[in-house]
């Protein structure tokens, strides 16, 4: 990590927009011109999607992911859903132990996604530059909050960042990487 994340990844809700881009470097240059702060650069991430054997979590629109990031060494357990914008993430210290513990609780590995990800902080928003194996290049603009009443104002803020980075002309993608790769 190149800087302290502060409150960037704190909250129960996340507002996010994602765009397919032909060239991540153009967006990186715009971020640098706007004095965005690099959080992680050059990370390789593996997302392991987990569910119970009967698939009931995914059936209820709940998605659990264990994310391993290198070289930053971060490990996250991410829970999304069942409601739109619901997202809770927790830092863990040991990927192997976390995966073993989740498996002991009945979780099974269902799918994996690998990506290269750089994260920048643009004010109170985070911008990810992603190269997703099997999908291509994407930019995500997001913010998190614990206050559901802030979601509309965060959507407006996300739109302002999208405009500042000139992403509106690119194809917006509303599906997750998991949905794009596996249906």
PDB file of C-alpha atoms in Angstrom:
ATOM      1  CA  UNK A   1       0.000   0.000   0.000  1.00  0.00           C
ATOM      2  CA  UNK A   2       1.318   3.386  -0.968  1.00  0.00           C
ATOM      3  CA  UNK A   3      -0.953   5.385   1.350  1.00  0.00           C
ATOM      4  CA  UNK A   4      -3.303   4.818   4.270  1.00  0.00           C
ATOM      5  CA  UNK A   5      -6.808   3.849   3.066  1.00  0.00           C
ATOM      6  CA  UNK A   6      -8.486   5.985   5.721  1.00  0.00           C
ATOM      7  CA  UNK A   7     -12.264   5.525   5.468  1.00  0.00           C
ATOM      8  CA  UNK A   8     -12.313   4.613   1.764  1.00  0.00           C
ATOM      9  CA  UNK A   9     -13.343   1.005   2.306  1.00  0.00           C
ATOM     10  CA  UNK A  10     -15.518   1.456   5.396  1.00  0.00           C
ATOM     11  CA  UNK A  11     -19.240   0.942   5.158  1.00  0.00           C
ATOM     12  CA  UNK A  12     -22.114  -1.445   4.599  1.00  0.00           C
ATOM     13  CA  UNK A  13     -23.116   0.052   1.251  1.00  0.00           C
ATOM     14  CA  UNK A  14     -21.209   0.714  -1.951  1.00  0.00           C
ATOM     15  CA  UNK A  15     -22.115   2.879  -4.922  1.00  0.00           C
ATOM     16  CA  UNK A  16     -20.161   1.784  -7.981  1.00  0.00           C
ATOM     17  CA  UNK A  17     -20.040   2.347 -11.728  1.00  0.00           C
ATOM     18  CA  UNK A  18     -17.896   0.321 -14.101  1.00  0.00           C
ATOM     19  CA  UNK A  19     -16.731   1.099 -17.640  1.00  0.00           C
ATOM     20  CA  UNK A  20     -15.021  -1.050 -20.252  1.00  0.00           C
ATOM     21  CA  UNK A  21     -12.075   0.943 -21.589  1.00  0.00           C
ATOM     22  CA  UNK A  22      -9.631   0.245 -24.424  1.00  0.00           C
ATOM     23  CA  UNK A  23      -6.697   1.896 -22.647  1.00  0.00           C
ATOM     24  CA  UNK A  24      -6.171   2.053 -18.883  1.00  0.00           C
ATOM     25  CA  UNK A  25      -3.104   4.285 -19.261  1.00  0.00           C
ATOM     26  CA  UNK A  26      -5.211   7.174 -20.588  1.00  0.00           C
ATOM     27  CA  UNK A  27      -7.354   7.015 -17.443  1.00  0.00           C
ATOM     28  CA  UNK A  28      -4.261   6.720 -15.233  1.00  0.00           C
ATOM     29  CA  UNK A  29      -2.891   9.898 -16.834  1.00  0.00           C
ATOM     30  CA  UNK A  30      -6.172  11.720 -16.126  1.00  0.00           C
ATOM     31  CA  UNK A  31      -6.039  10.548 -12.504  1.00  0.00           C
ATOM     32  CA  UNK A  32      -2.496  11.844 -12.138  1.00  0.00           C
ATOM     33  CA  UNK A  33      -3.433  15.175 -13.746  1.00  0.00           C
ATOM     34  CA  UNK A  34      -6.244  15.506 -11.191  1.00  0.00           C
ATOM     35  CA  UNK A  35      -3.851  14.716  -8.305  1.00  0.00           C
ATOM     36  CA  UNK A  36      -5.473  11.401  -7.410  1.00  0.00           C
ATOM     37  CA  UNK A  37      -3.487   9.471  -4.806  1.00  0.00           C
ATOM     38  CA  UNK A  38      -2.183   5.987  -5.622  1.00  0.00           C
ATOM     39  CA  UNK A  39      -3.221   3.412  -3.005  1.00  0.00           C
ATOM     40  CA  UNK A  40      -1.961   0.211  -4.644  1.00  0.00           C
ATOM     41  CA  UNK A  41      -0.235  -0.173  -7.996  1.00  0.00           C
ATOM     42  CA  UNK A  42       0.670  -3.463  -9.648  1.00  0.00           C
ATOM     43  CA  UNK A  43      -1.424  -5.746  -7.474  1.00  0.00           C
ATOM     44  CA  UNK A  44      -2.442  -9.175  -8.705  1.00  0.00           C
ATOM     45  CA  UNK A  45      -5.752 -10.205  -7.178  1.00  0.00           C
ATOM     46  CA  UNK A  46      -7.431 -13.576  -7.006  1.00  0.00           C
ATOM     47  CA  UNK A  47     -11.106 -13.603  -6.046  1.00  0.00           C
ATOM     48  CA  UNK A  48     -12.462 -16.913  -4.789  1.00  0.00           C
ATOM     49  CA  UNK A  49     -16.256 -17.003  -4.861  1.00  0.00           C
ATOM     50  CA  UNK A  50     -17.771 -19.024  -2.047  1.00  0.00           C
ATOM     51  CA  UNK A  51     -21.218 -20.447  -1.401  1.00  0.00           C
ATOM     52  CA  UNK A  52     -22.785 -23.206   0.621  1.00  0.00           C
ATOM     53  CA  UNK A  53     -23.073 -26.600  -1.064  1.00  0.00           C
ATOM     54  CA  UNK A  54     -26.742 -26.083  -1.953  1.00  0.00           C
ATOM     55  CA  UNK A  55     -26.071 -22.677  -3.571  1.00  0.00           C
ATOM     56  CA  UNK A  56     -28.622 -20.928  -1.367  1.00  0.00           C
ATOM     57  CA  UNK A  57     -26.573 -17.773  -0.835  1.00  0.00           C
ATOM     58  CA  UNK A  58     -26.224 -17.067  -4.553  1.00  0.00           C
ATOM     59  CA  UNK A  59     -29.884 -18.066  -4.939  1.00  0.00           C
ATOM     60  CA  UNK A  60     -30.697 -15.311  -2.428  1.00  0.00           C
ATOM     61  CA  UNK A  61     -28.512 -12.779  -4.345  1.00  0.00           C
ATOM     62  CA  UNK A  62     -25.752 -12.945  -1.685  1.00  0.00           C
ATOM     63  CA  UNK A  63     -22.159 -13.270  -2.824  1.00  0.00           C
ATOM     64  CA  UNK A  64     -19.162 -14.063  -0.645  1.00  0.00           C
ATOM     65  CA  UNK A  65     -15.657 -13.524  -1.967  1.00  0.00           C
ATOM     66  CA  UNK A  66     -12.277 -14.149  -0.420  1.00  0.00           C
ATOM     67  CA  UNK A  67      -9.755 -11.852  -2.140  1.00  0.00           C
ATOM     68  CA  UNK A  68      -5.995 -12.341  -1.994  1.00  0.00           C
ATOM     69  CA  UNK A  69      -3.848  -9.399  -3.180  1.00  0.00           C
ATOM     70  CA  UNK A  70      -0.154  -9.534  -3.967  1.00  0.00           C
ATOM     71  CA  UNK A  71       2.280  -7.889  -3.465  1.00  0.00           C
ATOM     72  CA  UNK A  72       0.281  -5.718  -1.027  1.00  0.00           C
ATOM     73  CA  UNK A  73      -0.522  -8.805   1.062  1.00  0.00           C
ATOM     74  CA  UNK A  74      -4.098  -7.668   1.767  1.00  0.00           C
ATOM     75  CA  UNK A  75      -6.740 -10.322   2.317  1.00  0.00           C
ATOM     76  CA  UNK A  76     -10.418  -9.345   2.221  1.00  0.00           C
ATOM     77  CA  UNK A  77     -13.617 -11.204   2.895  1.00  0.00           C
ATOM     78  CA  UNK A  78     -16.342  -9.428   0.921  1.00  0.00           C
ATOM     79  CA  UNK A  79     -20.079  -9.973   1.299  1.00  0.00           C
ATOM     80  CA  UNK A  80     -22.429  -8.401  -1.262  1.00  0.00           C
ATOM     81  CA  UNK A  81     -26.235  -8.433  -1.287  1.00  0.00           C
ATOM     82  CA  UNK A  82     -28.925  -9.409  -1.026  1.00  0.00           C
ATOM     83  CA  UNK A  83     -30.007  -5.794  -1.596  1.00  0.00           C
ATOM     84  CA  UNK A  84     -28.485  -3.606  -4.313  1.00  0.00           C
ATOM     85  CA  UNK A  85     -25.593  -1.529  -2.939  1.00  0.00           C
ATOM     86  CA  UNK A  86     -25.126  -3.790   0.138  1.00  0.00           C
ATOM     87  CA  UNK A  87     -21.430  -4.535   0.544  1.00  0.00           C
ATOM     88  CA  UNK A  88     -19.417  -5.343   3.654  1.00  0.00           C
ATOM     89  CA  UNK A  89     -15.687  -6.019   3.518  1.00  0.00           C
ATOM     90  CA  UNK A  90     -13.378  -7.122   6.289  1.00  0.00           C
ATOM     91  CA  UNK A  91      -9.587  -7.261   6.325  1.00  0.00           C
ATOM     92  CA  UNK A  92      -8.131 -10.612   7.350  1.00  0.00           C
ATOM     93  CA  UNK A  93      -4.526 -11.386   8.124  1.00  0.00           C
ATOM     94  CA  UNK A  94      -3.967 -14.845   6.633  1.00  0.00           C
ATOM     95  CA  UNK A  95      -5.457 -16.032   3.327  1.00  0.00           C
ATOM     96  CA  UNK A  96      -4.830 -19.752   3.893  1.00  0.00           C
ATOM     97  CA  UNK A  97      -6.313 -19.767   7.399  1.00  0.00           C
ATOM     98  CA  UNK A  98      -9.289 -17.656   6.283  1.00  0.00           C
ATOM     99  CA  UNK A  99     -10.069 -20.058   3.440  1.00  0.00           C
ATOM    100  CA  UNK A 100      -9.697 -23.082   5.753  1.00  0.00           C
ATOM    101  CA  UNK A 101     -12.006 -21.479   8.317  1.00  0.00           C
ATOM    102  CA  UNK A 102     -14.660 -20.628   5.738  1.00  0.00           C
ATOM    103  CA  UNK A 103     -14.509 -24.168   4.350  1.00  0.00           C
ATOM    104  CA  UNK A 104     -14.886 -25.559   7.891  1.00  0.00           C
ATOM    105  CA  UNK A 105     -18.100 -23.482   8.146  1.00  0.00           C
ATOM    106  CA  UNK A 106     -19.504 -25.200   5.056  1.00  0.00           C
ATOM    107  CA  UNK A 107     -18.445 -22.779   2.323  1.00  0.00           C
ATOM    108  CA  UNK A 108     -17.212 -24.248  -0.946  1.00  0.00           C
ATOM    109  CA  UNK A 109     -15.123 -22.688  -3.686  1.00  0.00           C
ATOM    110  CA  UNK A 110     -17.395 -22.129  -6.689  1.00  0.00           C
ATOM    111  CA  UNK A 111     -15.383 -19.937  -9.070  1.00  0.00           C
ATOM    112  CA  UNK A 112     -12.201 -17.855  -9.326  1.00  0.00           C
ATOM    113  CA  UNK A 113     -11.294 -14.641 -11.104  1.00  0.00           C
ATOM    114  CA  UNK A 114      -7.801 -13.246 -11.560  1.00  0.00           C
ATOM    115  CA  UNK A 115      -7.056  -9.606 -12.295  1.00  0.00           C
ATOM    116  CA  UNK A 116      -4.386  -6.951 -12.174  1.00  0.00           C
ATOM    117  CA  UNK A 117      -5.683  -3.953 -10.181  1.00  0.00           C
ATOM    118  CA  UNK A 118      -4.408  -0.486  -9.402  1.00  0.00           C
ATOM    119  CA  UNK A 119      -6.403   1.640  -6.946  1.00  0.00           C
ATOM    120  CA  UNK A 120      -6.380   5.422  -6.728  1.00  0.00           C
ATOM    121  CA  UNK A 121      -8.140   7.742  -4.302  1.00  0.00           C
ATOM    122  CA  UNK A 122      -9.933  10.650  -5.956  1.00  0.00           C
ATOM    123  CA  UNK A 123     -11.189  12.708  -3.039  1.00  0.00           C
ATOM    124  CA  UNK A 124     -13.566  10.470  -1.069  1.00  0.00           C
ATOM    125  CA  UNK A 125     -13.957   8.083  -4.023  1.00  0.00           C
ATOM    126  CA  UNK A 126     -11.813   5.176  -5.100  1.00  0.00           C
ATOM    127  CA  UNK A 127     -11.027   4.431  -8.718  1.00  0.00           C
ATOM    128  CA  UNK A 128      -9.800   1.011  -9.779  1.00  0.00           C
ATOM    129  CA  UNK A 129      -7.974   0.268 -12.997  1.00  0.00           C
ATOM    130  CA  UNK A 130      -8.584  -3.404 -13.726  1.00  0.00           C
ATOM    131  CA  UNK A 131      -7.211  -5.841 -16.269  1.00  0.00           C
ATOM    132  CA  UNK A 132      -9.432  -8.892 -15.800  1.00  0.00           C
ATOM    133  CA  UNK A 133      -8.240 -12.222 -17.162  1.00  0.00           C
ATOM    134  CA  UNK A 134     -10.583 -13.293 -19.963  1.00  0.00           C
ATOM    135  CA  UNK A 135     -12.489  -9.980 -20.046  1.00  0.00           C
ATOM    136  CA  UNK A 136     -10.172  -7.039 -20.708  1.00  0.00           C
ATOM    137  CA  UNK A 137      -9.744  -3.561 -19.216  1.00  0.00           C
ATOM    138  CA  UNK A 138     -12.173  -1.761 -16.921  1.00  0.00           C
ATOM    139  CA  UNK A 139     -12.358   1.297 -14.700  1.00  0.00           C
ATOM    140  CA  UNK A 140     -14.555   1.329 -11.601  1.00  0.00           C
ATOM    141  CA  UNK A 141     -15.494   4.452  -9.654  1.00  0.00           C
ATOM    142  CA  UNK A 142     -16.919   3.766  -6.188  1.00  0.00           C
ATOM    143  CA  UNK A 143     -17.535   4.978  -2.658  1.00  0.00           C
ATOM    144  CA  UNK A 144     -18.714   3.281   0.521  1.00  0.00           C
ATOM    145  CA  UNK A 145     -20.846   4.410   3.447  1.00  0.00           C
ATOM    146  CA  UNK A 146     -22.598   3.072   6.511  1.00  0.00           C
ATOM    147  CA  UNK A 147     -25.473   5.531   5.988  1.00  0.00           C
ATOM    148  CA  UNK A 148     -28.080   4.343   3.504  1.00  0.00           C
ATOM    149  CA  UNK A 149     -29.409   7.918   3.311  1.00  0.00           C
ATOM    150  CA  UNK A 150     -26.104   9.004   1.685  1.00  0.00           C
ATOM    151  CA  UNK A 151     -26.479   6.696  -1.329  1.00  0.00           C
ATOM    152  CA  UNK A 152     -28.135   9.278  -3.605  1.00  0.00           C
ATOM    153  CA  UNK A 153     -25.490  11.920  -2.892  1.00  0.00           C
ATOM    154  CA  UNK A 154     -22.753   9.324  -3.457  1.00  0.00           C
ATOM    155  CA  UNK A 155     -24.309   8.490  -6.844  1.00  0.00           C
ATOM    156  CA  UNK A 156     -24.054  12.180  -7.759  1.00  0.00           C
ATOM    157  CA  UNK A 157     -20.440  12.259  -6.574  1.00  0.00           C
ATOM    158  CA  UNK A 158     -19.577   9.124  -8.540  1.00  0.00           C
ATOM    159  CA  UNK A 159     -21.063  10.771 -11.647  1.00  0.00           C
ATOM    160  CA  UNK A 160     -18.853  13.832 -11.100  1.00  0.00           C
ATOM    161  CA  UNK A 161     -15.749  11.611 -10.967  1.00  0.00           C
ATOM    162  CA  UNK A 162     -16.930   9.722 -14.071  1.00  0.00           C
ATOM    163  CA  UNK A 163     -17.244  13.076 -15.868  1.00  0.00           C
ATOM    164  CA  UNK A 164     -13.864  14.340 -14.626  1.00  0.00           C
ATOM    165  CA  UNK A 165     -12.194  11.187 -15.946  1.00  0.00           C
ATOM    166  CA  UNK A 166     -14.154  11.393 -19.217  1.00  0.00           C
ATOM    167  CA  UNK A 167     -15.521   7.866 -18.828  1.00  0.00           C
ATOM    168  CA  UNK A 168     -19.052   8.635 -20.041  1.00  0.00           C
ATOM    169  CA  UNK A 169     -18.076   7.955 -23.652  1.00  0.00           C
ATOM    170  CA  UNK A 170     -17.081   4.386 -22.807  1.00  0.00           C
ATOM    171  CA  UNK A 171     -19.358   1.371 -22.537  1.00  0.00           C
ATOM    172  CA  UNK A 172     -20.819   1.168 -19.028  1.00  0.00           C
ATOM    173  CA  UNK A 173     -21.056  -2.325 -17.581  1.00  0.00           C
ATOM    174  CA  UNK A 174     -23.666  -3.031 -14.907  1.00  0.00           C
ATOM    175  CA  UNK A 175     -22.801  -6.717 -14.471  1.00  0.00           C
ATOM    176  CA  UNK A 176     -20.133  -7.947 -12.075  1.00  0.00           C
ATOM    177  CA  UNK A 177     -16.984  -9.625 -13.359  1.00  0.00           C
ATOM    178  CA  UNK A 178     -18.437 -12.865 -11.992  1.00  0.00           C
ATOM    179  CA  UNK A 179     -21.591 -12.400 -14.085  1.00  0.00           C
ATOM    180  CA  UNK A 180     -19.601 -11.461 -17.188  1.00  0.00           C
ATOM    181  CA  UNK A 181     -17.394 -14.547 -16.945  1.00  0.00           C
ATOM    182  CA  UNK A 182     -19.805 -17.161 -15.635  1.00  0.00           C
ATOM    183  CA  UNK A 183     -23.318 -15.926 -16.375  1.00  0.00           C
TER     184      UNK A 183
END
